[in-house]
């Protein structure tokens, strides 16, 4: 037999018991040719294009699932940042476009469509200002549209004006969706150094240097890593890194195979594998549990950041060996609401916002799915975003903030969305003002690191 | 015979011209299909199934009892699946059986065979998984 008995059983165990799945296959579609001076024509062009490329996306992904016996959790679509091709639109027109995206997403049977975005790290055009102002309405009046705004980059610095604007947008979104625990904020990401080929929604968009259409895949599999570490027992850290690498190698290879097959069926080129470890609210599919099995008592204990750094590094090394098309975020995600272990740590008070911020310095993304009291001032949210941006800009990495100032809720309460978005305890925010700092406005200049030429 | 994309495009354009003003997307599709089928070049669009190498791996396990191998192999035989390799292990009361099967000779597609095997699995009260060979090759071989 060309395969060992144990190898075959290992694959079955991964998919059937340890929650190994492909987190997302995301079809990136360029909308740059969809502009027209008549908004109705623009809308029709957008709708037709999404349907043209996306109509069989879900069906094709399902066929690949059954062919290989590995499930694909999410089938999604990302688009050119809407503010770029449609820069001349007004707030009302952007809103019309958002509704068109929602309708197209529903028609092709996907739960989220991302790319209601703007890239404003250096400054804003009039169109980008309009789009940003429209975000709270777009997110409250649609179900499937996700939005992201890039406010900082290593090359451009940190756009504090944009951050202040985004803090207001987040507050307003929370209020407009207060009847559903401020769910609009769960669909809105503020980035520093956003990547153009990220397949993970809500932060996905189809970058302007990307081709007409492309298929990117995001792997998952914290449960598989958890079991491998358990099985390895009491080994030293170098050996532990080896165990993690071997596991990630296998799941990355499977991810690439699945992605290439979905791309082929869709008749579009394959883009990248994003080797991020992404948890789900399912028990055992948790990054926090991995950190605990590595040896820290709970997430938040001293040593947590080091453990996470090691995990993240091993993931990257194995992924690079496994695939020549690694891209996207590629690291480990630590969203609070989507990870049972993180929820417990936040709830018990072991995990503070400050420790979480430190952890984001060594893994991908950032403060993700964090719920804070509804009365948190906009200036404080701006401060949190600027801290996170600074970590990204100085370390030349992606960071993001997906924060939910849950309207009407206070420390100790919960927001509960069910499904993949999960449930988040309201975390405590330090009651110290940064109003005078963020209120200065302007832009924090690009750091030394930007001058690499 | 396999059709190249350019050839397919040419046939389509010719058809549109022949149909003239009566060319609707449906009519063109039907006519192009007829032309390709009559020229024997159907592989391009109408290839049967979607299994490239044609080999799938069947894994089954559960509580041991008489008739499991018979039940599984009979169902495979009925679908014209060729068993190329078979290995089996017993651990206490549990059995595990792995087979490499070539389904390219079968008139059925992988999905149909999977559905039939899941019925067999229910009857025998065991688990049966059928996965394309590529997933194992990708995960366990460099």
mmCIF file of N, CA, C and O in Angstrom, chain A residues 242-315:
data_model
loop_
_atom_site.group_PDB
_atom_site.id
_atom_site.type_symbol
_atom_site.label_atom_id
_atom_site.label_comp_id
_atom_site.label_asym_id
_atom_site.label_seq_id
_atom_site.Cartn_x
_atom_site.Cartn_y
_atom_site.Cartn_z
ATOM 1 N N UNK A 242 8.953 21.401 16.675
ATOM 2 C CA UNK A 242 8.941 20.404 15.606
ATOM 3 C C UNK A 242 7.560 19.773 15.454
ATOM 4 O O UNK A 242 7.067 19.583 14.345
ATOM 5 N N UNK A 243 6.960 19.447 16.591
ATOM 6 C CA UNK A 243 5.628 18.820 16.568
ATOM 7 C C UNK A 243 4.626 19.751 15.880
ATOM 8 O O UNK A 243 3.844 19.338 15.013
ATOM 9 N N UNK A 244 4.675 21.029 16.257
ATOM 10 C CA UNK A 244 3.736 21.994 15.672
ATOM 11 C C UNK A 244 3.985 22.100 14.160
ATOM 12 O O UNK A 244 3.058 22.076 13.356
ATOM 13 N N UNK A 245 5.253 22.179 13.780
ATOM 14 C CA UNK A 245 5.585 22.336 12.364
ATOM 15 C C UNK A 245 5.080 21.164 11.526
ATOM 16 O O UNK A 245 4.535 21.354 10.445
ATOM 17 N N UNK A 246 5.293 19.961 12.049
ATOM 18 C CA UNK A 246 4.856 18.778 11.281
ATOM 19 C C UNK A 246 3.352 18.808 11.049
ATOM 20 O O UNK A 246 2.860 18.479 9.967
ATOM 21 N N UNK A 247 2.615 19.203 12.090
ATOM 22 C CA UNK A 247 1.155 19.231 11.970
ATOM 23 C C UNK A 247 0.714 20.297 10.969
ATOM 24 O O UNK A 247 -0.124 20.041 10.111
ATOM 25 N N UNK A 248 1.287 21.469 11.118
ATOM 26 C CA UNK A 248 0.896 22.574 10.231
ATOM 27 C C UNK A 248 1.242 22.256 8.778
ATOM 28 O O UNK A 248 0.487 22.596 7.860
ATOM 29 N N UNK A 249 2.372 21.590 8.595
ATOM 30 C CA UNK A 249 2.766 21.214 7.237
ATOM 31 C C UNK A 249 1.626 20.446 6.568
ATOM 32 O O UNK A 249 1.212 20.758 5.448
ATOM 33 N N UNK A 250 1.107 19.477 7.280
ATOM 34 C CA UNK A 250 0.067 18.623 6.690
ATOM 35 C C UNK A 250 -1.200 19.415 6.389
ATOM 36 O O UNK A 250 -1.795 19.278 5.321
ATOM 37 N N UNK A 251 -1.610 20.261 7.323
ATOM 38 C CA UNK A 251 -2.883 20.957 7.064
ATOM 39 C C UNK A 251 -2.718 22.030 5.988
ATOM 40 O O UNK A 251 -3.650 22.320 5.253
ATOM 41 N N UNK A 252 -1.513 22.590 5.887
ATOM 42 C CA UNK A 252 -1.303 23.571 4.815
ATOM 43 C C UNK A 252 -1.366 22.890 3.450
ATOM 44 O O UNK A 252 -1.959 23.404 2.501
ATOM 45 N N UNK A 253 -0.756 21.700 3.375
ATOM 46 C CA UNK A 253 -0.786 20.972 2.104
ATOM 47 C C UNK A 253 -2.223 20.653 1.710
ATOM 48 O O UNK A 253 -2.612 20.818 0.559
ATOM 49 N N UNK A 254 -3.006 20.194 2.683
ATOM 50 C CA UNK A 254 -4.406 19.878 2.388
ATOM 51 C C UNK A 254 -5.138 21.143 1.957
ATOM 52 O O UNK A 254 -5.940 21.123 1.020
ATOM 53 N N UNK A 255 -4.828 22.255 2.625
ATOM 54 C CA UNK A 255 -5.477 23.531 2.286
ATOM 55 C C UNK A 255 -5.179 23.949 0.868
ATOM 56 O O UNK A 255 -6.074 24.364 0.130
ATOM 57 N N UNK A 256 -3.923 23.813 0.483
ATOM 58 C CA UNK A 256 -3.562 24.212 -0.871
ATOM 59 C C UNK A 256 -4.253 23.322 -1.911
ATOM 60 O O UNK A 256 -4.765 23.795 -2.925
ATOM 61 N N UNK A 257 -4.284 22.026 -1.623
ATOM 62 C CA UNK A 257 -4.953 21.094 -2.540
ATOM 63 C C UNK A 257 -6.419 21.484 -2.722
ATOM 64 O O UNK A 257 -6.931 21.554 -3.851
ATOM 65 N N UNK A 258 -7.085 21.748 -1.603
ATOM 66 C CA UNK A 258 -8.508 22.109 -1.660
ATOM 67 C C UNK A 258 -8.692 23.413 -2.416
ATOM 68 O O UNK A 258 -9.559 23.543 -3.276
ATOM 69 N N UNK A 259 -7.853 24.396 -2.101
ATOM 70 C CA UNK A 259 -7.969 25.705 -2.751
ATOM 71 C C UNK A 259 -7.764 25.601 -4.246
ATOM 72 O O UNK A 259 -8.529 26.156 -5.032
ATOM 73 N N UNK A 260 -6.739 24.864 -4.649
ATOM 74 C CA UNK A 260 -6.465 24.723 -6.082
ATOM 75 C C UNK A 260 -7.622 24.040 -6.802
ATOM 76 O O UNK A 260 -7.956 24.368 -7.933
ATOM 77 N N UNK A 261 -8.237 23.069 -6.125
ATOM 78 C CA UNK A 261 -9.364 22.375 -6.744
ATOM 79 C C UNK A 261 -10.588 23.269 -6.892
ATOM 80 O O UNK A 261 -11.268 23.229 -7.910
ATOM 81 N N UNK A 262 -10.846 24.081 -5.857
ATOM 82 C CA UNK A 262 -11.998 24.993 -5.952
ATOM 83 C C UNK A 262 -11.727 26.019 -7.056
ATOM 84 O O UNK A 262 -12.610 26.337 -7.866
ATOM 85 N N UNK A 263 -10.478 26.516 -7.111
ATOM 86 C CA UNK A 263 -10.125 27.501 -8.138
ATOM 87 C C UNK A 263 -10.330 26.903 -9.526
ATOM 88 O O UNK A 263 -10.911 27.528 -10.417
ATOM 89 N N UNK A 264 -9.874 25.666 -9.694
ATOM 90 C CA UNK A 264 -9.990 25.017 -10.991
ATOM 91 C C UNK A 264 -11.456 24.860 -11.390
ATOM 92 O O UNK A 264 -11.847 25.127 -12.523
ATOM 93 N N UNK A 265 -12.265 24.453 -10.430
ATOM 94 C CA UNK A 265 -13.693 24.282 -10.724
ATOM 95 C C UNK A 265 -14.348 25.613 -11.063
ATOM 96 O O UNK A 265 -15.238 25.686 -11.897
ATOM 97 N N UNK A 266 -13.912 26.668 -10.380
ATOM 98 C CA UNK A 266 -14.478 27.992 -10.666
ATOM 99 C C UNK A 266 -13.914 28.570 -11.960
ATOM 100 O O UNK A 266 -14.394 29.592 -12.441
ATOM 101 N N UNK A 267 -12.842 27.934 -12.471
ATOM 102 C CA UNK A 267 -12.206 28.443 -13.688
ATOM 103 C C UNK A 267 -11.468 29.750 -13.455
ATOM 104 O O UNK A 267 -11.423 30.623 -14.320
ATOM 105 N N UNK A 268 -10.907 29.912 -12.262
ATOM 106 C CA UNK A 268 -10.174 31.150 -11.943
ATOM 107 C C UNK A 268 -8.790 30.769 -11.421
ATOM 108 O O UNK A 268 -8.581 29.648 -10.964
ATOM 109 N N UNK A 269 -7.810 31.688 -11.505
ATOM 110 C CA UNK A 269 -6.482 31.347 -10.999
ATOM 111 C C UNK A 269 -6.465 31.205 -9.477
ATOM 112 O O UNK A 269 -7.251 31.847 -8.780
ATOM 113 N N UNK A 270 -5.544 30.361 -9.013
ATOM 114 C CA UNK A 270 -5.388 30.188 -7.578
ATOM 115 C C UNK A 270 -4.429 31.255 -7.067
ATOM 116 O O UNK A 270 -3.422 31.552 -7.696
ATOM 117 N N UNK A 271 -4.747 31.838 -5.913
ATOM 118 C CA UNK A 271 -3.901 32.887 -5.354
ATOM 119 C C UNK A 271 -2.971 32.371 -4.281
ATOM 120 O O UNK A 271 -1.889 31.878 -4.570
ATOM 121 N N UNK A 272 -3.414 32.428 -3.039
ATOM 122 C CA UNK A 272 -2.522 32.099 -1.924
ATOM 123 C C UNK A 272 -3.200 31.200 -0.890
ATOM 124 O O UNK A 272 -4.418 31.096 -0.847
ATOM 125 N N UNK A 273 -2.350 30.574 -0.080
ATOM 126 C CA UNK A 273 -2.843 29.903 1.129
ATOM 127 C C UNK A 273 -2.480 30.807 2.297
ATOM 128 O O UNK A 273 -1.330 31.194 2.453
ATOM 129 N N UNK A 274 -3.460 31.170 3.073
ATOM 130 C CA UNK A 274 -3.203 31.928 4.289
ATOM 131 C C UNK A 274 -3.082 30.918 5.423
ATOM 132 O O UNK A 274 -4.050 30.241 5.766
ATOM 133 N N UNK A 275 -1.859 30.803 5.975
ATOM 134 C CA UNK A 275 -1.634 29.750 6.977
ATOM 135 C C UNK A 275 -1.909 30.246 8.392
ATOM 136 O O UNK A 275 -1.140 30.008 9.300
ATOM 137 N N UNK A 276 -2.992 30.961 8.558
ATOM 138 C CA UNK A 276 -3.355 31.408 9.902
ATOM 139 C C UNK A 276 -4.076 30.300 10.655
ATOM 140 O O UNK A 276 -4.929 29.618 10.093
ATOM 141 N N UNK A 277 -3.735 30.133 11.909
ATOM 142 C CA UNK A 277 -4.520 29.246 12.761
ATOM 143 C C UNK A 277 -5.738 30.031 13.221
ATOM 144 O O UNK A 277 -5.595 31.008 13.959
ATOM 145 N N UNK A 278 -6.902 29.635 12.765
ATOM 146 C CA UNK A 278 -8.101 30.398 13.099
ATOM 147 C C UNK A 278 -9.030 29.552 13.962
ATOM 148 O O UNK A 278 -9.463 28.491 13.539
ATOM 149 N N UNK A 279 -9.324 29.998 15.170
ATOM 150 C CA UNK A 279 -10.192 29.205 16.031
ATOM 151 C C UNK A 279 -11.670 29.352 15.640
ATOM 152 O O UNK A 279 -12.022 30.235 14.868
ATOM 153 N N UNK A 280 -12.489 28.461 16.159
ATOM 154 C CA UNK A 280 -13.941 28.622 16.044
ATOM 155 C C UNK A 280 -14.513 28.452 17.454
ATOM 156 O O UNK A 280 -13.831 27.919 18.328
ATOM 157 N N UNK A 281 -15.765 28.874 17.660
ATOM 158 C CA UNK A 281 -16.320 28.722 19.011
ATOM 159 C C UNK A 281 -16.523 27.271 19.434
ATOM 160 O O UNK A 281 -16.861 27.013 20.588
ATOM 161 N N UNK A 282 -16.272 26.304 18.539
ATOM 162 C CA UNK A 282 -16.437 24.895 18.923
ATOM 163 C C UNK A 282 -15.432 24.539 20.015
ATOM 164 O O UNK A 282 -14.293 24.993 19.989
ATOM 165 N N UNK A 283 -15.888 23.727 20.952
ATOM 166 C CA UNK A 283 -15.010 23.302 22.057
ATOM 167 C C UNK A 283 -13.828 22.517 21.488
ATOM 168 O O UNK A 283 -13.988 21.653 20.635
ATOM 169 N N UNK A 284 -12.610 22.862 21.914
ATOM 170 C CA UNK A 284 -11.419 22.139 21.438
ATOM 171 C C UNK A 284 -10.780 22.766 20.209
ATOM 172 O O UNK A 284 -9.700 22.368 19.802
ATOM 173 N N UNK A 285 -11.448 23.731 19.590
ATOM 174 C CA UNK A 285 -10.889 24.363 18.386
ATOM 175 C C UNK A 285 -10.376 25.754 18.772
ATOM 176 O O UNK A 285 -10.806 26.763 18.220
ATOM 177 N N UNK A 286 -9.447 25.777 19.724
ATOM 178 C CA UNK A 286 -9.129 27.024 20.405
ATOM 179 C C UNK A 286 -7.627 27.280 20.463
ATOM 180 O O UNK A 286 -6.841 26.373 20.747
ATOM 181 N N UNK A 287 -7.220 28.506 20.199
ATOM 182 C CA UNK A 287 -5.809 28.892 20.344
ATOM 183 C C UNK A 287 -5.461 28.939 21.839
ATOM 184 O O UNK A 287 -4.380 28.531 22.256
ATOM 185 N N UNK A 288 -6.404 29.437 22.643
ATOM 186 C CA UNK A 288 -6.167 29.529 24.083
ATOM 187 C C UNK A 288 -5.825 28.158 24.664
ATOM 188 O O UNK A 288 -4.909 28.028 25.484
ATOM 189 N N UNK A 289 -6.539 27.122 24.214
ATOM 190 C CA UNK A 289 -6.268 25.777 24.721
ATOM 191 C C UNK A 289 -4.864 25.316 24.338
ATOM 192 O O UNK A 289 -4.215 24.594 25.096
ATOM 193 N N UNK A 290 -4.400 25.729 23.155
ATOM 194 C CA UNK A 290 -3.034 25.365 22.743
ATOM 195 C C UNK A 290 -2.025 26.003 23.698
ATOM 196 O O UNK A 290 -1.100 25.349 24.174
ATOM 197 N N UNK A 291 -2.232 27.286 23.992
ATOM 198 C CA UNK A 291 -1.298 27.982 24.879
ATOM 199 C C UNK A 291 -1.282 27.322 26.257
ATOM 200 O O UNK A 291 -0.238 27.180 26.887
ATOM 201 N N UNK A 292 -2.470 26.885 26.694
ATOM 202 C CA UNK A 292 -2.557 26.251 28.005
ATOM 203 C C UNK A 292 -1.849 24.890 28.005
ATOM 204 O O UNK A 292 -1.130 24.566 28.938
ATOM 205 N N UNK A 293 -2.044 24.145 26.943
ATOM 206 C CA UNK A 293 -1.405 22.816 26.898
ATOM 207 C C UNK A 293 0.114 22.966 26.748
ATOM 208 O O UNK A 293 0.887 22.104 27.131
ATOM 209 N N UNK A 294 0.532 24.122 26.208
ATOM 210 C CA UNK A 294 1.974 24.383 26.134
ATOM 211 C C UNK A 294 2.551 24.630 27.537
ATOM 212 O O UNK A 294 3.750 24.517 27.741
ATOM 213 N N UNK A 295 1.698 25.046 28.456
ATOM 214 C CA UNK A 295 2.176 25.129 29.833
ATOM 215 C C UNK A 295 1.805 26.360 30.643
ATOM 216 O O UNK A 295 2.180 26.452 31.804
ATOM 217 N N UNK A 296 1.085 27.332 30.067
ATOM 218 C CA UNK A 296 0.684 28.465 30.901
ATOM 219 C C UNK A 296 -0.663 28.134 31.556
ATOM 220 O O UNK A 296 -1.488 27.442 30.961
ATOM 221 N N UNK A 297 -0.871 28.605 32.766
ATOM 222 C CA UNK A 297 -2.071 28.220 33.530
ATOM 223 C C UNK A 297 -3.340 28.677 32.814
ATOM 224 O O UNK A 297 -4.316 27.952 32.704
ATOM 225 N N UNK A 298 -3.300 29.923 32.334
ATOM 226 C CA UNK A 298 -4.431 30.420 31.554
ATOM 227 C C UNK A 298 -3.889 31.502 30.626
ATOM 228 O O UNK A 298 -2.799 32.032 30.847
ATOM 229 N N UNK A 299 -4.647 31.834 29.601
ATOM 230 C CA UNK A 299 -4.216 32.922 28.719
ATOM 231 C C UNK A 299 -4.187 34.198 29.554
ATOM 232 O O UNK A 299 -5.154 34.509 30.250
ATOM 233 N N UNK A 300 -3.083 34.912 29.513
ATOM 234 C CA UNK A 300 -2.947 36.099 30.344
ATOM 235 C C UNK A 300 -1.849 35.914 31.366
ATOM 236 O O UNK A 300 -1.319 36.889 31.906
ATOM 237 N N UNK A 301 -1.487 34.663 31.628
ATOM 238 C CA UNK A 301 -0.405 34.404 32.594
ATOM 239 C C UNK A 301 0.920 34.866 31.989
ATOM 240 O O UNK A 301 1.066 34.884 30.768
ATOM 241 N N UNK A 302 1.890 35.237 32.837
ATOM 242 C CA UNK A 302 3.225 35.512 32.286
ATOM 243 C C UNK A 302 3.686 34.290 31.494
ATOM 244 O O UNK A 302 3.448 33.161 31.913
ATOM 245 N N UNK A 303 4.312 34.539 30.363
ATOM 246 C CA UNK A 303 4.709 33.423 29.492
ATOM 247 C C UNK A 303 3.784 33.254 28.297
ATOM 248 O O UNK A 303 4.137 32.612 27.305
ATOM 249 N N UNK A 304 2.570 33.829 28.393
ATOM 250 C CA UNK A 304 1.595 33.660 27.315
ATOM 251 C C UNK A 304 2.126 34.226 25.993
ATOM 252 O O UNK A 304 1.995 33.601 24.937
ATOM 253 N N UNK A 305 2.726 35.416 26.062
ATOM 254 C CA UNK A 305 3.189 36.053 24.831
ATOM 255 C C UNK A 305 4.303 35.223 24.188
ATOM 256 O O UNK A 305 4.332 35.043 22.968
ATOM 257 N N UNK A 306 5.198 34.692 25.016
ATOM 258 C CA UNK A 306 6.290 33.874 24.487
ATOM 259 C C UNK A 306 5.754 32.602 23.845
ATOM 260 O O UNK A 306 6.188 32.208 22.755
ATOM 261 N N UNK A 307 4.784 31.972 24.501
ATOM 262 C CA UNK A 307 4.200 30.743 23.953
ATOM 263 C C UNK A 307 3.533 31.029 22.607
ATOM 264 O O UNK A 307 3.693 30.279 21.641
ATOM 265 N N UNK A 308 2.801 32.152 22.546
ATOM 266 C CA UNK A 308 2.099 32.516 21.310
ATOM 267 C C UNK A 308 3.104 32.829 20.197
ATOM 268 O O UNK A 308 2.909 32.442 19.043
ATOM 269 N N UNK A 309 4.199 33.509 20.562
ATOM 270 C CA UNK A 309 5.222 33.854 19.568
ATOM 271 C C UNK A 309 5.812 32.583 18.967
ATOM 272 O O UNK A 309 5.995 32.476 17.751
ATOM 273 N N UNK A 310 6.068 31.614 19.835
ATOM 274 C CA UNK A 310 6.648 30.364 19.348
ATOM 275 C C UNK A 310 5.673 29.618 18.445
ATOM 276 O O UNK A 310 6.038 29.130 17.373
ATOM 277 N N UNK A 311 4.419 29.579 18.861
ATOM 278 C CA UNK A 311 3.387 28.910 18.061
ATOM 279 C C UNK A 311 3.293 29.557 16.680
ATOM 280 O O UNK A 311 3.297 28.893 15.645
ATOM 281 N N UNK A 312 3.231 30.875 16.688
ATOM 282 C CA UNK A 312 3.061 31.623 15.448
ATOM 283 C C UNK A 312 4.241 31.412 14.495
ATOM 284 O O UNK A 312 4.077 31.245 13.291
ATOM 285 N N UNK A 313 5.426 31.392 15.061
ATOM 286 C CA UNK A 313 6.631 31.218 14.252
ATOM 287 C C UNK A 313 6.684 29.820 13.646
ATOM 288 O O UNK A 313 7.023 29.647 12.475
ATOM 289 N N UNK A 314 6.311 28.827 14.444
ATOM 290 C CA UNK A 314 6.325 27.454 13.940
ATOM 291 C C UNK A 314 5.306 27.288 12.814
ATOM 292 O O UNK A 314 5.555 26.607 11.824
ATOM 293 N N UNK A 315 4.161 27.945 12.968
ATOM 294 C CA UNK A 315 3.119 27.889 11.938
ATOM 295 C C UNK A 315 3.673 28.422 10.618
ATOM 296 O O UNK A 315 3.518 27.828 9.554
#
